[in-house]
CSV table of N, CA and C in Angstrom, one decimal:
chain,number,residue,atom,x,y,z
A,1080,MET,N,120.7,106.9,-86.7
A,1080,MET,CA,120.7,105.6,-87.3
A,1080,MET,C,119.3,105.1,-87.6
A,1081,SER,N,118.4,105.9,-87.6
A,1081,SER,CA,117.0,105.5,-87.9
A,1081,SER,C,116.8,104.9,-89.2
A,1082,GLU,N,117.8,105.1,-90.1
A,1082,GLU,CA,117.7,104.5,-91.5
A,1082,GLU,C,117.9,103.0,-91.4
A,1083,GLN,N,118.4,102.5,-90.3
A,1083,GLN,CA,118.6,101.1,-90.1
A,1083,GLN,C,117.3,100.4,-90.0
A,1084,GLU,N,117.1,99.3,-90.7
A,1084,GLU,CA,115.9,98.5,-90.5
A,1084,GLU,C,116.3,97.1,-90.0
A,1085,ASN,N,117.3,96.5,-90.6
A,1085,ASN,CA,117.7,95.2,-90.1
A,1085,ASN,C,119.2,95.1,-90.0
A,1086,ILE,N,119.7,95.2,-88.8
A,1086,ILE,CA,121.1,95.1,-88.6
A,1086,ILE,C,121.5,93.9,-87.7
A,1087,GLU,N,120.6,93.0,-87.6
A,1087,GLU,CA,120.7,91.9,-86.7
A,1087,GLU,C,122.0,91.1,-86.9
A,1088,ASP,N,122.5,91.0,-88.1
A,1088,ASP,CA,123.7,90.3,-88.4
A,1088,ASP,C,125.0,91.0,-87.8
A,1089,ASP,N,124.9,92.3,-87.7
A,1089,ASP,CA,126.1,93.0,-87.2
A,1089,ASP,C,126.0,93.4,-85.8
A,1090,VAL,N,125.0,93.0,-85.1
A,1090,VAL,CA,124.7,93.4,-83.7
A,1090,VAL,C,125.2,92.3,-82.7
A,1091,GLN,N,126.0,92.8,-81.7
A,1091,GLN,CA,126.5,91.9,-80.7
A,1091,GLN,C,126.1,92.5,-79.3
A,1092,PRO,N,125.6,91.7,-78.5
A,1092,PRO,CA,125.2,92.2,-77.1
A,1092,PRO,C,126.4,92.6,-76.3
A,1093,LYS,N,126.3,93.6,-75.6
A,1093,LYS,CA,127.4,94.0,-74.6
A,1093,LYS,C,126.7,94.3,-73.3
A,1094,GLU,N,127.3,93.8,-72.2
A,1094,GLU,CA,126.6,93.9,-70.9
A,1094,GLU,C,126.3,95.3,-70.5
A,1095,SER,N,127.2,96.3,-70.6
A,1095,SER,CA,127.0,97.6,-70.0
A,1095,SER,C,126.3,98.6,-70.9
A,1096,ALA,N,126.5,98.5,-72.2
A,1096,ALA,CA,125.9,99.5,-73.1
A,1096,ALA,C,124.8,99.0,-74.0
A,1097,GLY,N,124.4,97.8,-74.0
A,1097,GLY,CA,123.4,97.3,-74.8
A,1097,GLY,C,123.9,96.6,-76.0
A,1098,LEU,N,124.2,97.3,-77.1
A,1098,LEU,CA,124.6,96.6,-78.4
A,1098,LEU,C,125.9,97.2,-78.8
A,1099,VAL,N,126.7,96.5,-79.6
A,1099,VAL,CA,127.9,97.0,-80.3
A,1099,VAL,C,127.6,96.6,-81.7
A,1100,VAL,N,127.7,97.7,-82.6
A,1100,VAL,CA,127.4,97.5,-84.0
A,1100,VAL,C,128.6,98.0,-84.9
A,1101,SER,N,128.6,97.6,-86.1
A,1101,SER,CA,129.4,98.1,-87.1
A,1101,SER,C,128.4,98.3,-88.3
A,1102,TYR,N,128.2,99.6,-88.7
A,1102,TYR,CA,127.1,99.8,-89.7
A,1102,TYR,C,127.6,100.8,-90.7
A,1103,ILE,N,127.3,100.5,-92.0
A,1103,ILE,CA,127.5,101.4,-93.1
A,1103,ILE,C,126.2,102.1,-93.5
A,1104,PHE,N,126.1,103.4,-93.5
A,1104,PHE,CA,124.9,104.1,-93.9
A,1104,PHE,C,124.8,104.1,-95.4
A,1105,PRO,N,123.6,104.3,-95.9
A,1105,PRO,CA,123.4,104.4,-97.4
A,1105,PRO,C,124.3,105.5,-98.0
A,1106,ASN,N,124.6,106.6,-97.3
A,1106,ASN,CA,125.4,107.6,-97.9
A,1106,ASN,C,126.9,107.3,-97.9
A,1107,GLY,N,127.3,106.2,-97.3
A,1107,GLY,CA,128.7,105.8,-97.2
A,1107,GLY,C,129.4,106.1,-95.9
A,1108,ASP,N,128.7,106.8,-95.0
A,1108,ASP,CA,129.2,107.0,-93.6
A,1108,ASP,C,129.3,105.7,-92.9
A,1109,ARG,N,130.2,105.6,-91.9
A,1109,ARG,CA,130.4,104.4,-91.2
A,1109,ARG,C,130.3,104.7,-89.7
A,1110,TYR,N,129.7,103.7,-88.9
A,1110,TYR,CA,129.7,103.8,-87.5
A,1110,TYR,C,130.1,102.5,-86.9
A,1111,ALA,N,131.0,102.5,-85.9
A,1111,ALA,CA,131.4,101.3,-85.1
A,1111,ALA,C,131.4,101.7,-83.7
A,1112,GLY,N,130.5,101.1,-82.9
A,1112,GLY,CA,130.4,101.4,-81.5
A,1112,GLY,C,129.2,100.9,-80.8
A,1113,GLU,N,128.9,101.6,-79.7
A,1113,GLU,CA,127.8,101.1,-78.8
A,1113,GLU,C,126.5,101.8,-79.3
A,1114,CYS,N,125.4,101.0,-79.1
A,1114,CYS,CA,124.1,101.5,-79.5
A,1114,CYS,C,123.1,100.9,-78.4
A,1115,SER,N,121.9,101.5,-78.5
A,1115,SER,CA,120.8,100.9,-77.7
A,1115,SER,C,119.6,100.7,-78.6
A,1116,LYS,N,118.8,99.7,-78.3
A,1116,LYS,CA,117.6,99.4,-79.1
A,1116,LYS,C,116.4,99.8,-78.2
A,1117,SER,N,115.5,100.6,-78.8
A,1117,SER,CA,114.3,101.0,-78.1
A,1117,SER,C,113.2,99.9,-78.1
A,1118,SER,N,112.2,100.1,-77.4
A,1118,SER,CA,111.1,99.1,-77.3
A,1118,SER,C,110.4,99.0,-78.7
A,1119,GLU,N,110.5,100.1,-79.5
A,1119,GLU,CA,109.9,100.1,-80.8
A,1119,GLU,C,110.8,99.4,-81.9
A,1120,GLY,N,112.0,99.0,-81.4
A,1120,GLY,CA,112.9,98.3,-82.3
A,1120,GLY,C,113.9,99.2,-83.1
A,1121,THR,N,113.9,100.5,-82.9
A,1121,THR,CA,114.9,101.3,-83.5
A,1121,THR,C,116.2,101.3,-82.8
A,1122,VAL,N,117.3,101.4,-83.5
A,1122,VAL,CA,118.6,101.4,-82.9
A,1122,VAL,C,119.2,102.8,-83.0
A,1123,LYS,N,119.7,103.3,-81.8
A,1123,LYS,CA,120.3,104.6,-81.8
A,1123,LYS,C,121.7,104.5,-81.2
A,1124,ARG,N,122.6,105.4,-81.7
A,1124,ARG,CA,124.0,105.4,-81.1
A,1124,ARG,C,123.9,106.0,-79.7
A,1125,GLY,N,124.5,105.3,-78.8
A,1125,GLY,CA,124.6,105.6,-77.4
A,1125,GLY,C,125.8,104.9,-76.8
A,1126,GLY,N,126.5,105.6,-76.0
A,1126,GLY,CA,127.8,105.1,-75.4
A,1126,GLY,C,129.0,105.7,-76.1
A,1127,THR,N,130.0,104.9,-76.4
A,1127,THR,CA,131.1,105.3,-77.2
A,1127,THR,C,131.2,104.7,-78.6
A,1128,GLY,N,131.7,105.5,-79.5
A,1128,GLY,CA,131.8,104.9,-80.9
A,1128,GLY,C,132.6,105.9,-81.8
A,1129,ILE,N,132.8,105.4,-83.0
A,1129,ILE,CA,133.5,106.1,-84.0
A,1129,ILE,C,132.7,106.2,-85.2
A,1130,HIS,N,132.4,107.5,-85.7
A,1130,HIS,CA,131.6,107.7,-86.9
A,1130,HIS,C,132.6,108.4,-87.9
A,1131,THR,N,132.7,107.8,-89.1
A,1131,THR,CA,133.5,108.3,-90.1
A,1131,THR,C,132.6,108.7,-91.3
A,1132,SER,N,132.6,109.9,-91.7
A,1132,SER,CA,131.7,110.3,-92.8
A,1132,SER,C,132.4,110.0,-94.1
A,1133,ALA,N,131.6,109.9,-95.2
A,1133,ALA,CA,132.1,109.5,-96.5
A,1133,ALA,C,133.0,110.6,-97.0
A,1134,LYS,N,132.9,111.8,-96.4
A,1134,LYS,CA,133.8,112.9,-96.8
A,1134,LYS,C,135.1,113.0,-96.0
A,1135,GLY,N,135.2,112.1,-95.0
A,1135,GLY,CA,136.5,112.1,-94.2
A,1135,GLY,C,136.4,112.7,-92.9
A,1136,LEU,N,135.3,113.2,-92.4
A,1136,LEU,CA,135.1,113.7,-91.1
A,1136,LEU,C,135.1,112.5,-90.1
A,1137,ILE,N,135.9,112.6,-89.0
A,1137,ILE,CA,135.9,111.4,-88.1
A,1137,ILE,C,135.6,111.9,-86.7
A,1138,TYR,N,134.6,111.4,-86.0
A,1138,TYR,CA,134.2,111.7,-84.7
A,1138,TYR,C,134.5,110.4,-83.8
A,1139,THR,N,135.3,110.6,-82.8
A,1139,THR,CA,135.5,109.5,-81.8
A,1139,THR,C,135.1,110.0,-80.4
A,1140,GLY,N,134.1,109.3,-79.8
A,1140,GLY,CA,133.7,109.8,-78.5
A,1140,GLY,C,132.4,109.3,-78.1
A,1141,GLU,N,131.7,110.1,-77.2
A,1141,GLU,CA,130.5,109.7,-76.6
A,1141,GLU,C,129.3,110.1,-77.4
A,1142,TRP,N,128.2,109.2,-77.3
A,1142,TRP,CA,127.0,109.4,-78.0
A,1142,TRP,C,125.8,109.3,-77.1
A,1143,LYS,N,124.7,110.0,-77.3
A,1143,LYS,CA,123.5,109.9,-76.5
A,1143,LYS,C,122.4,110.2,-77.5
A,1144,ASP,N,121.3,109.4,-77.5
A,1144,ASP,CA,120.2,109.7,-78.4
A,1144,ASP,C,120.6,109.9,-79.8
A,1145,ASP,N,121.5,109.2,-80.3
A,1145,ASP,CA,122.0,109.2,-81.7
A,1145,ASP,C,122.7,110.5,-82.1
A,1146,LYS,N,123.2,111.2,-81.1
A,1146,LYS,CA,123.9,112.5,-81.4
A,1146,LYS,C,125.2,112.5,-80.6
A,1147,MET,N,126.2,113.3,-81.1
A,1147,MET,CA,127.4,113.5,-80.4
A,1147,MET,C,127.1,114.3,-79.1
A,1148,ASN,N,127.2,113.6,-77.9
A,1148,ASN,CA,127.0,114.2,-76.6
A,1148,ASN,C,128.0,113.7,-75.6
A,1149,GLY,N,128.7,114.6,-75.0
A,1149,GLY,CA,129.7,114.2,-74.0
A,1149,GLY,C,131.1,114.6,-74.5
A,1150,SER,N,132.1,113.8,-74.1
A,1150,SER,CA,133.5,114.1,-74.6
A,1150,SER,C,133.8,113.5,-75.9
A,1151,GLY,N,134.6,114.2,-76.7
A,1151,GLY,CA,134.9,113.6,-78.0
A,1151,GLY,C,136.0,114.3,-78.7
A,1152,ARG,N,136.4,113.8,-79.9
A,1152,ARG,CA,137.4,114.3,-80.8
A,1152,ARG,C,136.8,114.3,-82.2
A,1153,LEU,N,136.8,115.5,-82.8
A,1153,LEU,CA,136.2,115.6,-84.2
A,1153,LEU,C,137.4,116.0,-85.1
A,1154,GLU,N,137.7,115.2,-86.0
A,1154,GLU,CA,138.8,115.5,-86.9
A,1154,GLU,C,138.3,115.8,-88.3
A,1155,TYR,N,138.6,117.0,-88.8
A,1155,TYR,CA,138.1,117.4,-90.1
A,1155,TYR,C,139.1,117.0,-91.2
A,1156,PRO,N,138.6,116.8,-92.5
A,1156,PRO,CA,139.4,116.4,-93.6
A,1156,PRO,C,140.5,117.4,-93.8
A,1157,SER,N,140.3,118.7,-93.5
A,1157,SER,CA,141.3,119.7,-93.7
A,1157,SER,C,142.5,119.6,-92.7
A,1158,GLY,N,142.3,118.8,-91.7
A,1158,GLY,CA,143.4,118.6,-90.7
A,1158,GLY,C,143.1,119.4,-89.4
A,1159,ALA,N,142.0,120.2,-89.3
A,1159,ALA,CA,141.6,120.9,-88.1
A,1159,ALA,C,141.0,119.8,-87.2
A,1160,VAL,N,141.1,120.1,-85.8
A,1160,VAL,CA,140.6,119.1,-84.8
A,1160,VAL,C,139.9,119.9,-83.7
A,1161,TYR,N,138.8,119.3,-83.3
A,1161,TYR,CA,138.1,119.8,-82.1
A,1161,TYR,C,138.2,118.7,-81.0
A,1162,GLU,N,138.6,119.0,-79.8
A,1162,GLU,CA,138.6,118.1,-78.7
A,1162,GLU,C,138.0,118.8,-77.5
A,1163,GLY,N,136.9,118.1,-77.0
A,1163,GLY,CA,136.3,118.6,-75.8
A,1163,GLY,C,134.9,118.1,-75.7
A,1164,GLU,N,134.0,118.9,-75.1
A,1164,GLU,CA,132.6,118.5,-74.8
A,1164,GLU,C,131.7,118.9,-76.0
A,1165,LEU,N,130.7,118.1,-76.2
A,1165,LEU,CA,129.7,118.3,-77.3
A,1165,LEU,C,128.3,118.1,-76.7
A,1166,LYS,N,127.4,118.7,-77.3
A,1166,LYS,CA,126.0,118.5,-76.9
A,1166,LYS,C,125.1,118.7,-78.2
A,1167,ASP,N,124.3,117.7,-78.5
A,1167,ASP,CA,123.4,117.7,-79.6
A,1167,ASP,C,124.2,118.0,-80.9
A,1168,ASN,N,125.3,117.4,-81.1
A,1168,ASN,CA,126.1,117.5,-82.3
A,1168,ASN,C,126.8,118.9,-82.5
A,1169,MET,N,126.9,119.6,-81.4
A,1169,MET,CA,127.6,120.9,-81.4
A,1169,MET,C,128.7,121.0,-80.4
A,1170,PHE,N,129.7,121.8,-80.6
A,1170,PHE,CA,130.7,122.1,-79.6
A,1170,PHE,C,129.9,122.8,-78.5
A,1171,HIS,N,130.0,122.3,-77.3
A,1171,HIS,CA,129.2,122.9,-76.2
A,1171,HIS,C,129.9,122.4,-74.8
A,1172,GLY,N,130.5,123.4,-74.2
A,1172,GLY,CA,131.3,123.1,-73.0
A,1172,GLY,C,132.7,123.4,-73.2
A,1173,LYS,N,133.6,122.9,-72.4
A,1173,LYS,CA,135.1,123.2,-72.5
A,1173,LYS,C,135.6,122.4,-73.7
A,1174,GLY,N,136.5,123.1,-74.4
A,1174,GLY,CA,137.1,122.4,-75.6
A,1174,GLY,C,138.2,123.2,-76.2
A,1175,THR,N,138.9,122.6,-77.1
A,1175,THR,CA,140.0,123.2,-77.9
A,1175,THR,C,139.8,122.9,-79.4
A,1176,TYR,N,139.8,124.0,-80.2
A,1176,TYR,CA,139.8,123.8,-81.6
A,1176,TYR,C,141.1,124.2,-82.2
A,1177,THR,N,141.8,123.2,-82.8
A,1177,THR,CA,143.1,123.4,-83.4
A,1177,THR,C,143.0,123.6,-84.9
A,1178,PHE,N,143.5,124.7,-85.5
A,1178,PHE,CA,143.4,124.9,-86.9
A,1178,PHE,C,144.5,124.2,-87.6
A,1179,LEU,N,144.4,124.0,-88.9
A,1179,LEU,CA,145.4,123.3,-89.7
A,1179,LEU,C,146.8,123.9,-89.6
A,1180,ASN,N,146.9,125.2,-89.4
A,1180,ASN,CA,148.2,125.9,-89.2
A,1180,ASN,C,148.8,125.7,-87.9
A,1181,GLY,N,148.1,125.1,-86.9
A,1181,GLY,CA,148.6,124.8,-85.6
A,1181,GLY,C,148.1,125.8,-84.5
A,1182,SER,N,147.5,126.9,-85.0
A,1182,SER,CA,147.0,127.9,-84.0
A,1182,SER,C,145.7,127.2,-83.4
A,1183,LYS,N,145.4,127.7,-82.2
A,1183,LYS,CA,144.2,127.0,-81.5
A,1183,LYS,C,143.5,128.0,-80.6
A,1184,ILE,N,142.2,127.7,-80.4
A,1184,ILE,CA,141.4,128.5,-79.4
A,1184,ILE,C,140.9,127.5,-78.4
A,1185,THR,N,141.0,127.9,-77.1
A,1185,THR,CA,140.6,127.1,-76.0
A,1185,THR,C,139.6,127.9,-75.1
A,1186,GLY,N,138.6,127.2,-74.6
A,1186,GLY,CA,137.7,127.9,-73.7
A,1186,GLY,C,136.3,127.2,-73.7
A,1187,SER,N,135.3,127.9,-73.3
A,1187,SER,CA,134.0,127.3,-73.2
A,1187,SER,C,133.2,127.7,-74.5
A,1188,PHE,N,132.6,126.6,-75.1
A,1188,PHE,CA,131.8,126.8,-76.3
A,1188,PHE,C,130.4,126.7,-76.0
A,1189,ASN,N,129.6,127.5,-76.7
A,1189,ASN,CA,128.1,127.4,-76.6
A,1189,ASN,C,127.5,127.3,-78.0
A,1190,LYS,N,127.0,126.2,-78.3
A,1190,LYS,CA,126.4,126.0,-79.7
A,1190,LYS,C,127.3,126.3,-80.8
A,1191,ASN,N,128.5,125.7,-80.7
A,1191,ASN,CA,129.6,125.8,-81.8
A,1191,ASN,C,130.3,127.1,-81.7
A,1192,LYS,N,130.1,128.0,-80.8
A,1192,LYS,CA,130.8,129.3,-80.7
A,1192,LYS,C,131.5,129.5,-79.4
A,1193,LEU,N,132.7,129.9,-79.4
A,1193,LEU,CA,133.5,130.2,-78.2
A,1193,LEU,C,132.8,131.4,-77.5
A,1194,ASP,N,132.5,131.2,-76.2
A,1194,ASP,CA,131.7,132.2,-75.5
A,1194,ASP,C,132.3,132.4,-74.1
A,1195,GLY,N,132.8,133.6,-73.9
A,1195,GLY,CA,133.3,133.9,-72.6
A,1195,GLY,C,134.9,133.9,-72.6
A,1196,GLU,N,135.5,133.8,-71.5
A,1196,GLU,CA,136.9,133.9,-71.4
A,1196,GLU,C,137.6,132.7,-72.1
A,1197,GLY,N,138.6,133.0,-72.9
A,1197,GLY,CA,139.3,131.9,-73.6
A,1197,GLY,C,140.7,132.3,-74.0
A,1198,GLU,N,141.4,131.4,-74.6
A,1198,GLU,CA,142.8,131.6,-75.0
A,1198,GLU,C,142.9,131.3,-76.5
A,1199,TYR,N,143.7,132.1,-77.2
A,1199,TYR,CA,144.1,131.9,-78.6
A,1199,TYR,C,145.6,131.7,-78.6
A,1200,THR,N,146.1,130.6,-79.1
A,1200,THR,CA,147.5,130.3,-79.2
A,1200,THR,C,147.8,130.5,-80.7
A,1201,ASP,N,148.8,131.4,-81.0
A,1201,ASP,CA,149.1,131.6,-82.4
A,1201,ASP,C,150.1,130.6,-82.9
A,1202,THR,N,150.5,130.8,-84.1
A,1202,THR,CA,151.4,129.8,-84.8
A,1202,THR,C,152.8,129.8,-84.2
A,1203,GLN,N,153.2,130.9,-83.5
A,1203,GLN,CA,154.5,131.0,-82.8
A,1203,GLN,C,154.4,130.5,-81.4
A,1204,GLY,N,153.3,130.1,-80.9
A,1204,GLY,CA,153.1,129.6,-79.6
A,1204,GLY,C,152.8,130.6,-78.5
A,1205,LEU,N,152.6,131.9,-79.0
A,1205,LEU,CA,152.2,132.9,-78.0
A,1205,LEU,C,150.7,132.8,-77.7
A,1206,VAL,N,150.4,132.9,-76.4
A,1206,VAL,CA,149.1,132.7,-75.9
A,1206,VAL,C,148.4,134.1,-75.6
A,1207,TRP,N,147.3,134.3,-76.2
A,1207,TRP,CA,146.5,135.5,-76.0
A,1207,TRP,C,145.2,135.2,-75.3
A,1208,VAL,N,144.8,136.0,-74.3
A,1208,VAL,CA,143.6,135.8,-73.6
A,1208,VAL,C,142.6,136.9,-73.8
A,1209,GLY,N,141.3,136.6,-73.7
A,1209,GLY,CA,140.3,137.6,-73.9
A,1209,GLY,C,138.9,137.1,-73.7
A,1210,SER,N,137.9,137.9,-74.0
A,1210,SER,CA,136.5,137.5,-73.9
A,1210,SER,C,136.0,137.3,-75.3
A,1211,PHE,N,135.6,136.1,-75.6
A,1211,PHE,CA,135.1,135.7,-76.9
A,1211,PHE,C,133.6,135.7,-76.9
A,1212,HIS,N,133.0,136.3,-77.9
A,1212,HIS,CA,131.6,136.3,-78.1
A,1212,HIS,C,131.3,136.1,-79.6
A,1213,ASP,N,130.6,135.0,-80.0
A,1213,ASP,CA,130.3,134.7,-81.3
A,1213,ASP,C,131.6,134.7,-82.1
A,1214,ARG,N,131.8,135.6,-83.1
A,1214,ARG,CA,133.0,135.6,-83.9
A,1214,ARG,C,133.9,136.7,-83.5
A,1215,SER,N,133.7,137.4,-82.4
A,1215,SER,CA,134.6,138.5,-82.1
A,1215,SER,C,135.2,138.2,-80.7
A,1216,VAL,N,136.3,139.0,-80.4
A,1216,VAL,CA,137.0,138.9,-79.1
A,1216,VAL,C,137.3,140.3,-78.7
A,1217,SER,N,137.1,140.6,-77.4
A,1217,SER,CA,137.4,141.9,-76.8
A,1217,SER,C,138.5,141.7,-75.8
A,1218,ASP,N,139.2,142.8,-75.6
A,1218,ASP,CA,140.3,142.9,-74.6
A,1218,ASP,C,141.3,141.8,-74.8
A,1219,LEU,N,141.7,141.5,-76.0
A,1219,LEU,CA,142.7,140.4,-76.3
A,1219,LEU,C,144.1,140.9,-75.8
A,1220,LYS,N,144.7,140.1,-74.9
A,1220,LYS,CA,146.0,140.5,-74.3
A,1220,LYS,C,146.9,139.3,-74.3
A,1221,LEU,N,148.2,139.7,-74.5
A,1221,LEU,CA,149.2,138.6,-74.5
A,1221,LEU,C,149.4,138.1,-73.1
A,1222,LYS,N,149.4,136.8,-72.9
A,1222,LYS,CA,149.5,136.1,-71.6
A,1222,LYS,C,151.0,136.0,-71.4
A,1223,VAL,N,151.5,136.6,-70.2
A,1223,VAL,CA,152.9,136.5,-69.9
A,1223,VAL,C,153.1,135.7,-68.7
A,1224,ASN,N,153.9,134.6,-68.8
A,1224,ASN,CA,154.2,133.8,-67.6
A,1224,ASN,C,155.5,134.2,-67.0
A,1225,MET,N,155.5,134.6,-65.8
A,1225,MET,CA,156.8,135.0,-65.1
A,1225,MET,C,157.1,134.1,-64.0
């Protein structure tokens, strides 16, 4: 939000998080949520908030240092959804990415990529487990619950 110069009319103090703002960026993106103001006078997203891009991407969740950090939900215009942990605007930590067709991958993400043991649930609801690395998976096996 460094593009902000004067948002005083839209700023309301909040005891625990500093400021609560509603801001429209020059590119049409919108943010409503908690922020903090530095000693230099810049305002950065921090706490919880909702960012909606002009192209329809919606992030609802935690912010730190003007980036998606913590738990959140990212909804894509295509209908795909990521729910889980983020760090520096990337999927990082435990999360689930659900595709438009309903299939999903669940596991630990590292810089936007599923990394390590995870599960893939297909469109029929069958769950497959394996080791994910970058864009590949090894030892994919059908998970059988007995």
